[in-house]
PDB file of C-alpha atoms in Angstrom:
ATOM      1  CA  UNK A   1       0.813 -17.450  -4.556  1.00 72.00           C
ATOM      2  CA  UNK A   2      -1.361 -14.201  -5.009  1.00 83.00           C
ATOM      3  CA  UNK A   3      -3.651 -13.682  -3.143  1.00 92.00           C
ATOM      4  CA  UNK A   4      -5.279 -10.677  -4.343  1.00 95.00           C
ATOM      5  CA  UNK A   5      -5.166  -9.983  -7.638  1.00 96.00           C
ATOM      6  CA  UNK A   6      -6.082  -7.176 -10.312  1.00 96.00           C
ATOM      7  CA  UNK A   7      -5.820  -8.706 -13.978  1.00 92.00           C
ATOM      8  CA  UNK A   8      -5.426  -5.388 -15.965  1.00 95.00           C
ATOM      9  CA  UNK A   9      -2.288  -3.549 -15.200  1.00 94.00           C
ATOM     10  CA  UNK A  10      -3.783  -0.659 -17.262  1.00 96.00           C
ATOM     11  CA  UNK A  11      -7.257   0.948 -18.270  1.00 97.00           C
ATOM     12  CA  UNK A  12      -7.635   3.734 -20.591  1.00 98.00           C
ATOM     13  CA  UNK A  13     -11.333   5.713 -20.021  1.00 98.00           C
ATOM     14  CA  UNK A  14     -12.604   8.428 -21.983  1.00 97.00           C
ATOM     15  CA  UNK A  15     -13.666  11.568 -19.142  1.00 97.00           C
ATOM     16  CA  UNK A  16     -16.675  11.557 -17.993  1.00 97.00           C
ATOM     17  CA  UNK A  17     -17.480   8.038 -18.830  1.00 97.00           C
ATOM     18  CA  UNK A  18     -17.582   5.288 -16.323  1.00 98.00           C
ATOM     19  CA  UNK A  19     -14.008   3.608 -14.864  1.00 98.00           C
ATOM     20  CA  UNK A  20     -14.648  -0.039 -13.550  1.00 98.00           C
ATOM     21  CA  UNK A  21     -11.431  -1.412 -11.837  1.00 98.00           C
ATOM     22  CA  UNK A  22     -11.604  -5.031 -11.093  1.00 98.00           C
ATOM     23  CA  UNK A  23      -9.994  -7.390  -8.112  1.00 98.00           C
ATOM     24  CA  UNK A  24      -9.740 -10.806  -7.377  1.00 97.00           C
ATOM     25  CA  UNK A  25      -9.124 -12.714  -3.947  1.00 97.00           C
ATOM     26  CA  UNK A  26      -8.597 -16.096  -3.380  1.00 95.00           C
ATOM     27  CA  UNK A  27      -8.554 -16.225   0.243  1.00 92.00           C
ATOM     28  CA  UNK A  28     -11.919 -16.948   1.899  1.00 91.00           C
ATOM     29  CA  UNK A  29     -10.748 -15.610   5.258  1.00 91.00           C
ATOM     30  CA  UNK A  30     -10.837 -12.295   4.041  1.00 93.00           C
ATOM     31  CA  UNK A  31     -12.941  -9.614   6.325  1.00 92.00           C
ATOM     32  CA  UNK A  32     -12.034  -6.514   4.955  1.00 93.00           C
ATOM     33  CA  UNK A  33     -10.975  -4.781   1.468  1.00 96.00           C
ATOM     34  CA  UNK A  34      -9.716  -1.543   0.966  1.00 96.00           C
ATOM     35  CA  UNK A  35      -8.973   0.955  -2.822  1.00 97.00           C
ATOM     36  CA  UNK A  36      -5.795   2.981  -2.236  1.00 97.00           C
ATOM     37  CA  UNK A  37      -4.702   5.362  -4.699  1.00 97.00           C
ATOM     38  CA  UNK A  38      -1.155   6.687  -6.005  1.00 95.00           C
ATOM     39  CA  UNK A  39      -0.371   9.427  -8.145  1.00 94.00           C
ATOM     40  CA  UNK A  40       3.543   9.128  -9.269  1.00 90.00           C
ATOM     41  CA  UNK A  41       5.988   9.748  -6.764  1.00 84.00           C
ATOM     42  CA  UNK A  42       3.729  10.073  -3.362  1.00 89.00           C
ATOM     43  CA  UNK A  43       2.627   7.582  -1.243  1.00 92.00           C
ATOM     44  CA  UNK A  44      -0.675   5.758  -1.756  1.00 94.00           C
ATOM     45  CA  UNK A  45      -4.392   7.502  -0.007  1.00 94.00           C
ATOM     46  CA  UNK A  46      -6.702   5.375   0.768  1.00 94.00           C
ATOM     47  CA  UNK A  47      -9.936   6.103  -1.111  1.00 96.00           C
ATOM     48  CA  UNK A  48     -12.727   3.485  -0.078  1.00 96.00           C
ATOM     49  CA  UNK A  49     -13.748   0.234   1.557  1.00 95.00           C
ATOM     50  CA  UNK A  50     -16.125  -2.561   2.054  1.00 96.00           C
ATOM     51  CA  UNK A  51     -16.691  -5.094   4.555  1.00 94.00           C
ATOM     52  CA  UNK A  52     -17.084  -8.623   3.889  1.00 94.00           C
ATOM     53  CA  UNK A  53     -20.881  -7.879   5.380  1.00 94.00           C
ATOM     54  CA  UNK A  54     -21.980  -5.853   2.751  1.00 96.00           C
ATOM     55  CA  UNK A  55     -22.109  -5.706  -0.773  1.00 96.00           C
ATOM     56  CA  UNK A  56     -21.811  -2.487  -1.782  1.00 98.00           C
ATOM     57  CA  UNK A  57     -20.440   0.740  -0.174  1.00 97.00           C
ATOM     58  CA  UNK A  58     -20.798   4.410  -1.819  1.00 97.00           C
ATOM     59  CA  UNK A  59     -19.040   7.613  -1.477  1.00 96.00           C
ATOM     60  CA  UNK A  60     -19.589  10.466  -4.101  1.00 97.00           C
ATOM     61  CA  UNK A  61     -17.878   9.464  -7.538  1.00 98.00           C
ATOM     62  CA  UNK A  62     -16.897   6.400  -5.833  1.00 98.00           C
ATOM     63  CA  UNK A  63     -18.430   2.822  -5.634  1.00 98.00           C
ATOM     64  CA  UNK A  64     -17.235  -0.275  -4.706  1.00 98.00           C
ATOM     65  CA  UNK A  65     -19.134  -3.621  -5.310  1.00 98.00           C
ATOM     66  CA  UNK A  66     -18.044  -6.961  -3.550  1.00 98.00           C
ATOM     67  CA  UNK A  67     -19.378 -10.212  -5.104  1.00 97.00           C
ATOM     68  CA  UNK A  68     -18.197 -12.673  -1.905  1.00 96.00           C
ATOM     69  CA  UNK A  69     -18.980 -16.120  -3.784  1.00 95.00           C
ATOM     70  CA  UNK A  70     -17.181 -15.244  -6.492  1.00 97.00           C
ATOM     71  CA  UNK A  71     -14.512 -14.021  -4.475  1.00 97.00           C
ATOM     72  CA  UNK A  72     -14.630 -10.457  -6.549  1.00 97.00           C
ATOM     73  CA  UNK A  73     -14.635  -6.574  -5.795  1.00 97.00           C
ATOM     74  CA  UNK A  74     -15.204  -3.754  -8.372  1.00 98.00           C
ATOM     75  CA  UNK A  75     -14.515  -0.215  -8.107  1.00 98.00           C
ATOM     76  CA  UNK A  76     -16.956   2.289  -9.832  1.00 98.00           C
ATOM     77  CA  UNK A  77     -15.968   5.926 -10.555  1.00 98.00           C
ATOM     78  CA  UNK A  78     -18.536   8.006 -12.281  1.00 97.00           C
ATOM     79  CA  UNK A  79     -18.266  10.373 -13.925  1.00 97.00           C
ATOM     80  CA  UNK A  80     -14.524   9.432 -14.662  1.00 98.00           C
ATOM     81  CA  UNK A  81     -12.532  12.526 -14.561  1.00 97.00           C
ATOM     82  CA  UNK A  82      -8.614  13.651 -15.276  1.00 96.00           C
ATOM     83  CA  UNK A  83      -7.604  14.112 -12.346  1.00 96.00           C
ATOM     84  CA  UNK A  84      -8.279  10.244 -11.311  1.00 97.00           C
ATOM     85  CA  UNK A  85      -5.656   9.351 -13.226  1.00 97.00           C
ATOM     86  CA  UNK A  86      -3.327   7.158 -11.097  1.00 97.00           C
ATOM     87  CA  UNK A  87      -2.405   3.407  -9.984  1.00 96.00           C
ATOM     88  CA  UNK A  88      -5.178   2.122  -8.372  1.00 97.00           C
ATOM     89  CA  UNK A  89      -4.590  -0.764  -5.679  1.00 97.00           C
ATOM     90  CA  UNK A  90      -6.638  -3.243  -4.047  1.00 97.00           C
ATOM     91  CA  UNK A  91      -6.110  -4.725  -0.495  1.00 96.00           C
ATOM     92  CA  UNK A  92      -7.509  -7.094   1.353  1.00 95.00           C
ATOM     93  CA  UNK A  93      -7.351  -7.833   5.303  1.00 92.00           C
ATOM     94  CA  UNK A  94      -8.058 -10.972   7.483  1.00 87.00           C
ATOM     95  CA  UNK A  95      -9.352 -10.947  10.860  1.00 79.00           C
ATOM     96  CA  UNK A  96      -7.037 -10.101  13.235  1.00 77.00           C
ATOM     97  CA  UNK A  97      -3.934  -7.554  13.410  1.00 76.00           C
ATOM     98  CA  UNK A  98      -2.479  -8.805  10.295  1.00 84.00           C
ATOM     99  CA  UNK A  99      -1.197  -6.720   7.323  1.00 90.00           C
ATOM    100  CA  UNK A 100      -2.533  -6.094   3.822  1.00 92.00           C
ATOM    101  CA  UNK A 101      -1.827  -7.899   1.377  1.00 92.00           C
ATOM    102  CA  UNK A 102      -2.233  -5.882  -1.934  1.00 94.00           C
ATOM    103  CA  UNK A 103      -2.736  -6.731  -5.648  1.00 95.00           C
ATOM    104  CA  UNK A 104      -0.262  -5.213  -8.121  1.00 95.00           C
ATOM    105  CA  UNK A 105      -2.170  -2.076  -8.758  1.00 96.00           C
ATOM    106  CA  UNK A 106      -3.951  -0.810 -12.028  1.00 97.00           C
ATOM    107  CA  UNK A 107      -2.806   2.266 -13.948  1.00 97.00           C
ATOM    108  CA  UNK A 108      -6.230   4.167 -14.773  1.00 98.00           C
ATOM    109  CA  UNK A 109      -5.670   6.910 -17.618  1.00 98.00           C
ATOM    110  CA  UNK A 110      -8.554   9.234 -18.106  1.00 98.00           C
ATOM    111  CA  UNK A 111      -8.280  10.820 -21.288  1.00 96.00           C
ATOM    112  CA  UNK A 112     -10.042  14.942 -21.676  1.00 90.00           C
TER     113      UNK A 112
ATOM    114  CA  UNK B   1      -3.744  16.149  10.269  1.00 66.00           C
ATOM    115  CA  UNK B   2      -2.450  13.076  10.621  1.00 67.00           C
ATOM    116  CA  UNK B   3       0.957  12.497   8.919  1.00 91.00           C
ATOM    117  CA  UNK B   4       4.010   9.904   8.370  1.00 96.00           C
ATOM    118  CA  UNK B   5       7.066  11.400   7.407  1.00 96.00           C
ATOM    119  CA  UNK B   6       9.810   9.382   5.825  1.00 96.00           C
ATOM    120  CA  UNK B   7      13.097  11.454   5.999  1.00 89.00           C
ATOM    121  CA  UNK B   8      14.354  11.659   1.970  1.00 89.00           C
ATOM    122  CA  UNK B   9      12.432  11.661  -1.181  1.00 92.00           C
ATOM    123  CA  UNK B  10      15.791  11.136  -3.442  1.00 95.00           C
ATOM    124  CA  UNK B  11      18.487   9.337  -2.552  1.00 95.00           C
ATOM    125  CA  UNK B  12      21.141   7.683  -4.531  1.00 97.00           C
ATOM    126  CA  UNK B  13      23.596   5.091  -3.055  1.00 97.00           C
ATOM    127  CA  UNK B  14      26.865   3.048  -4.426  1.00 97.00           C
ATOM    128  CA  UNK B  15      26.596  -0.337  -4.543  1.00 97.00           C
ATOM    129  CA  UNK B  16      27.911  -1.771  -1.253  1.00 97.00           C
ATOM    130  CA  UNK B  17      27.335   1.482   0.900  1.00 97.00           C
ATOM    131  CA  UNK B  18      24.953   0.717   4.376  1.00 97.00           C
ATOM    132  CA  UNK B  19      21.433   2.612   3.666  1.00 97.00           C
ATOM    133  CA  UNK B  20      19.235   3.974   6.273  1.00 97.00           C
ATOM    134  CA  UNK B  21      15.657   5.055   5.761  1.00 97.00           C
ATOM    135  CA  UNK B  22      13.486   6.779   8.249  1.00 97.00           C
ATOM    136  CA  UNK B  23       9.935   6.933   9.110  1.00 97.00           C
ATOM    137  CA  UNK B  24       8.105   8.369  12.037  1.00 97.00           C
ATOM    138  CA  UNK B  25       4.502   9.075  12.147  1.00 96.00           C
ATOM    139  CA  UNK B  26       2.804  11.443  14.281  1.00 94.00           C
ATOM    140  CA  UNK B  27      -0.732   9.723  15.076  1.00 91.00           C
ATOM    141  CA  UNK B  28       0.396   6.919  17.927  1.00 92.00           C
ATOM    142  CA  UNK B  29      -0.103   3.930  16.040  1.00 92.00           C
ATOM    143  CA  UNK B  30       0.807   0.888  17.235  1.00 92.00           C
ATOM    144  CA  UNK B  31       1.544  -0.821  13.760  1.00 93.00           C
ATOM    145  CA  UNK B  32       4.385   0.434  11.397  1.00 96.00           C
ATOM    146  CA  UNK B  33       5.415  -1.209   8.163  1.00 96.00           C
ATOM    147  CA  UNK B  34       7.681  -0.558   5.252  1.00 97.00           C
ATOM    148  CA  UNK B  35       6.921  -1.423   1.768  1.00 96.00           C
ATOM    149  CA  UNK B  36       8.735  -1.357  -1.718  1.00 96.00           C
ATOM    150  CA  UNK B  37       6.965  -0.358  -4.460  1.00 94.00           C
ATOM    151  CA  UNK B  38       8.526  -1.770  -8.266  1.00 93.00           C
ATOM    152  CA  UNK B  39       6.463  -1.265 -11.378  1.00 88.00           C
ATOM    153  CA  UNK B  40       4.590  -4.484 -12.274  1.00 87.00           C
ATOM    154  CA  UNK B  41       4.905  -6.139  -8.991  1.00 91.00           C
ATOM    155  CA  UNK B  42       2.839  -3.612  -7.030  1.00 90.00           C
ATOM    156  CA  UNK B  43       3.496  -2.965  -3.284  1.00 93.00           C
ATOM    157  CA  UNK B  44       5.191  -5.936  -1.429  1.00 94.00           C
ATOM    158  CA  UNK B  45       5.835  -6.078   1.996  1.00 95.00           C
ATOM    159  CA  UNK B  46       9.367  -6.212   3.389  1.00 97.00           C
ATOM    160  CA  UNK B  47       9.077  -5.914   7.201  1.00 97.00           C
ATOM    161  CA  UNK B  48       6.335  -5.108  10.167  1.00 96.00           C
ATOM    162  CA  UNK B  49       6.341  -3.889  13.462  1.00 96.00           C
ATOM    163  CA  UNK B  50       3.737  -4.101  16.358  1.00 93.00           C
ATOM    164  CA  UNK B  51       4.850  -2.641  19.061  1.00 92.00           C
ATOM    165  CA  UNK B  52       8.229  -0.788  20.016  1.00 94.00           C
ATOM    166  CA  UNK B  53      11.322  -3.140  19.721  1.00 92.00           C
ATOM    167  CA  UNK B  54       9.260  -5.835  17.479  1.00 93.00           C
ATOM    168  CA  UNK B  55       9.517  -6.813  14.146  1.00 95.00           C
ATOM    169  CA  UNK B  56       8.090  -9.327  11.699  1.00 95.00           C
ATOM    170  CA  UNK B  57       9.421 -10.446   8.329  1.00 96.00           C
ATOM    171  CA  UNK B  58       7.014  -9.723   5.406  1.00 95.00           C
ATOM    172  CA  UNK B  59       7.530 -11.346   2.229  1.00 93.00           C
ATOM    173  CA  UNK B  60      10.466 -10.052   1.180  1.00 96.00           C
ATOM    174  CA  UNK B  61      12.983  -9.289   4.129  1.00 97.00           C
ATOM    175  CA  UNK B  62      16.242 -10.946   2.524  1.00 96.00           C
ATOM    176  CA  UNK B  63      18.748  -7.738   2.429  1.00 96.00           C
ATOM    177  CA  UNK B  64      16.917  -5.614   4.442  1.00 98.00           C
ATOM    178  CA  UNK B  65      16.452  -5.072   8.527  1.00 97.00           C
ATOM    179  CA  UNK B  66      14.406  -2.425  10.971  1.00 97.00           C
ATOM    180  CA  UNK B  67      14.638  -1.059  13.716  1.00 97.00           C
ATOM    181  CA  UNK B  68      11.921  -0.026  16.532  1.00 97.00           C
ATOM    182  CA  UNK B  69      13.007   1.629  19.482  1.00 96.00           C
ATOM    183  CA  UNK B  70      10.651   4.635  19.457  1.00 96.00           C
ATOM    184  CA  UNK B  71       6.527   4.101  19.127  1.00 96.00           C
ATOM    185  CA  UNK B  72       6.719   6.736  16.784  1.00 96.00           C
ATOM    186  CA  UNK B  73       9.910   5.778  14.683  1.00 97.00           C
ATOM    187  CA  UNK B  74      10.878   2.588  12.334  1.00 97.00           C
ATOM    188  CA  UNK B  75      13.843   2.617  10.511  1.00 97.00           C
ATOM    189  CA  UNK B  76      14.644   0.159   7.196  1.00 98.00           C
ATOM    190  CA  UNK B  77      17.902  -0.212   6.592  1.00 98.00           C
ATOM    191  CA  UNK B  78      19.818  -1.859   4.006  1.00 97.00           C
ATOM    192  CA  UNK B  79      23.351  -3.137   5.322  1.00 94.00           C
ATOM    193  CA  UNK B  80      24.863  -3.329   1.935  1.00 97.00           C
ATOM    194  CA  UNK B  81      23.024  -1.561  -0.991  1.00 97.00           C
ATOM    195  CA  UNK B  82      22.577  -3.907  -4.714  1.00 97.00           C
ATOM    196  CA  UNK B  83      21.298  -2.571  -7.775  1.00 97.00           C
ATOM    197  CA  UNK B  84      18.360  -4.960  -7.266  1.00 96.00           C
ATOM    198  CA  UNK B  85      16.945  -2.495  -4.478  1.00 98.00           C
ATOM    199  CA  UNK B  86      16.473   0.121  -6.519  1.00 98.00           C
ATOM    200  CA  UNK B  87      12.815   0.979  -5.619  1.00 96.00           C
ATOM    201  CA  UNK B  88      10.518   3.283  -4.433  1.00 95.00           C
ATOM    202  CA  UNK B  89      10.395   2.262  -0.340  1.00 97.00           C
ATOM    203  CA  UNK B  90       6.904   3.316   1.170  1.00 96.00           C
ATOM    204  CA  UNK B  91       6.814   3.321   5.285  1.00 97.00           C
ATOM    205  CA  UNK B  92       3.229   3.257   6.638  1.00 96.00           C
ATOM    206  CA  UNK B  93       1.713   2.907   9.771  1.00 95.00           C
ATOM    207  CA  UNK B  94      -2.096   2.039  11.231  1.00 91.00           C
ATOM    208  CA  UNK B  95      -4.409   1.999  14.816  1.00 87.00           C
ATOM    209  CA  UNK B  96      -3.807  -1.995  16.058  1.00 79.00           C
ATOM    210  CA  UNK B  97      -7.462  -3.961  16.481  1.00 72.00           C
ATOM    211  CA  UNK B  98      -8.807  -1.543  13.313  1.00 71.00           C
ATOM    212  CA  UNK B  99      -9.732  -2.183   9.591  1.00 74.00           C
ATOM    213  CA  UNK B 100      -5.988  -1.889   8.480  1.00 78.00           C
ATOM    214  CA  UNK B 101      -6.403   0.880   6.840  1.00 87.00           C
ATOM    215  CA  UNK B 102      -2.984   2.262   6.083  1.00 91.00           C
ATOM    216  CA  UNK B 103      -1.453   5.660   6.290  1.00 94.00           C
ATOM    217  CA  UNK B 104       1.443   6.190   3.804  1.00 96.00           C
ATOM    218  CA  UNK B 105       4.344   8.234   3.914  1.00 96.00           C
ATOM    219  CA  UNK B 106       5.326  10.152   0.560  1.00 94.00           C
ATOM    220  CA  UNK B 107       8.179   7.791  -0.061  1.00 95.00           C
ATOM    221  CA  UNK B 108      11.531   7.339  -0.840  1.00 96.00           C
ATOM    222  CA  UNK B 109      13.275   6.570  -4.113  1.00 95.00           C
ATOM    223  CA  UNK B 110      16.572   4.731  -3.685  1.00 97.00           C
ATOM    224  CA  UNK B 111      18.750   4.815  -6.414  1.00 97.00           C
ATOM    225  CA  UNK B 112      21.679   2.287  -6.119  1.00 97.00           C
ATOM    226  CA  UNK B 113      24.454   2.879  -8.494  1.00 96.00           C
TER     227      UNK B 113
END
């Protein structure tokens, strides 16, 4: 059963236009969500998050949007640029010391 | 600046042969976990570890064990290497009590011929 999921393994954006990445949870007891992105052969960097408190939190290129009764998150990135290119995950975190649980990760491809 | 360092980026194995993958990070974290990332599926867990000579199963342990005996250190290994863990293996670590967020090592690709 997934938890968290993204719907669209890929996304193709022209630059400078904006990239809107989507996730979905399902679990209700979810306090915490978290954008990681991986270029090809390194390990993921986290790149933003929201609590379940807030709808919205901002940094530079980079928004993220949480929609809590419809159980949804967006990630904004504008302008969209090449070097965003890269597999784009979501995560989400219950209370307490318990892992991530991640969605299966967008490929963003921002074309020059 | 804070780092986890897994010990090989490349490694390729024969079917059968008794894997070991390394991971230490440098930033005291409490939490350690290792990950395997396959294209589709995204990143699934395989196993946890909260303090030194714990472990948890994740949801997909079958094949694999750790090992804890250093804060620092956790070890996957893979007593007898299949094709069908051929993968990119991603160790990562995190402060306990925080928001989870995640540092990631570079990871490994495991070849298994």
């Amino acid at each position: 059963d997934q938890q968290v999921k993204q719907n669209s393994p890929s996304l193709s954006v022209q630059e400078g236009r904006i990239s809107i990445l989507n996730c979905d949870y399902t679990n209700s007891m979810f306090d915490y969500f978290l954008w990681y992105k991986k270029y090809p052969a390194e390990g993921p960097t986290f790149l933003i998050s929201i609590s379940s408190i807030k709808d919205k939190n901002e940094d530079g290129r980079f928004t993220v949007f949480l929609n809590k009764s419809a159980k949804h998150l967006s990630l904004h990135i504008v302008p969209s640029q090449p070097g965003d290119s890269a597999v784009y995950f979501c995560a989400a975190r219950k209370l307490g010391n318990t892992p991530l649980v991640f969605g299966k990760g967008t490929r963003l491809s921002v074309i020059a | 600046d804070v780092k986890v360092t897994q010990s090989s980026r490349y490694l390729v194995k024969r079917t059968g042969e008794k894997v070991f993958l390394e991971c230490v990070q440098d930033m005291d974290h409490e939490n350690m976990f290792w990950y395997r990332q396959d294209p589709g599926l995204g990143l699934r867990l395989i196993y946890f570890s909260y303090d030194v000579k714990m472990k948890e199963k994740g949801d997909i342990p079958e094949g694999y064990s750790v090992s804890r005996e250093k804060k620092e250190r956790f070890s996957l290994i893979l007593e007898s290497a299949s094709t069908n863990q051929t993968s990119m293996y991603l160790c990562a670590s995190s402060v306990s009590g925080s928001t989870g967020e995640l540092f990631f090592g570079e990871g490994s690709r495991l070849t298994v011929l």
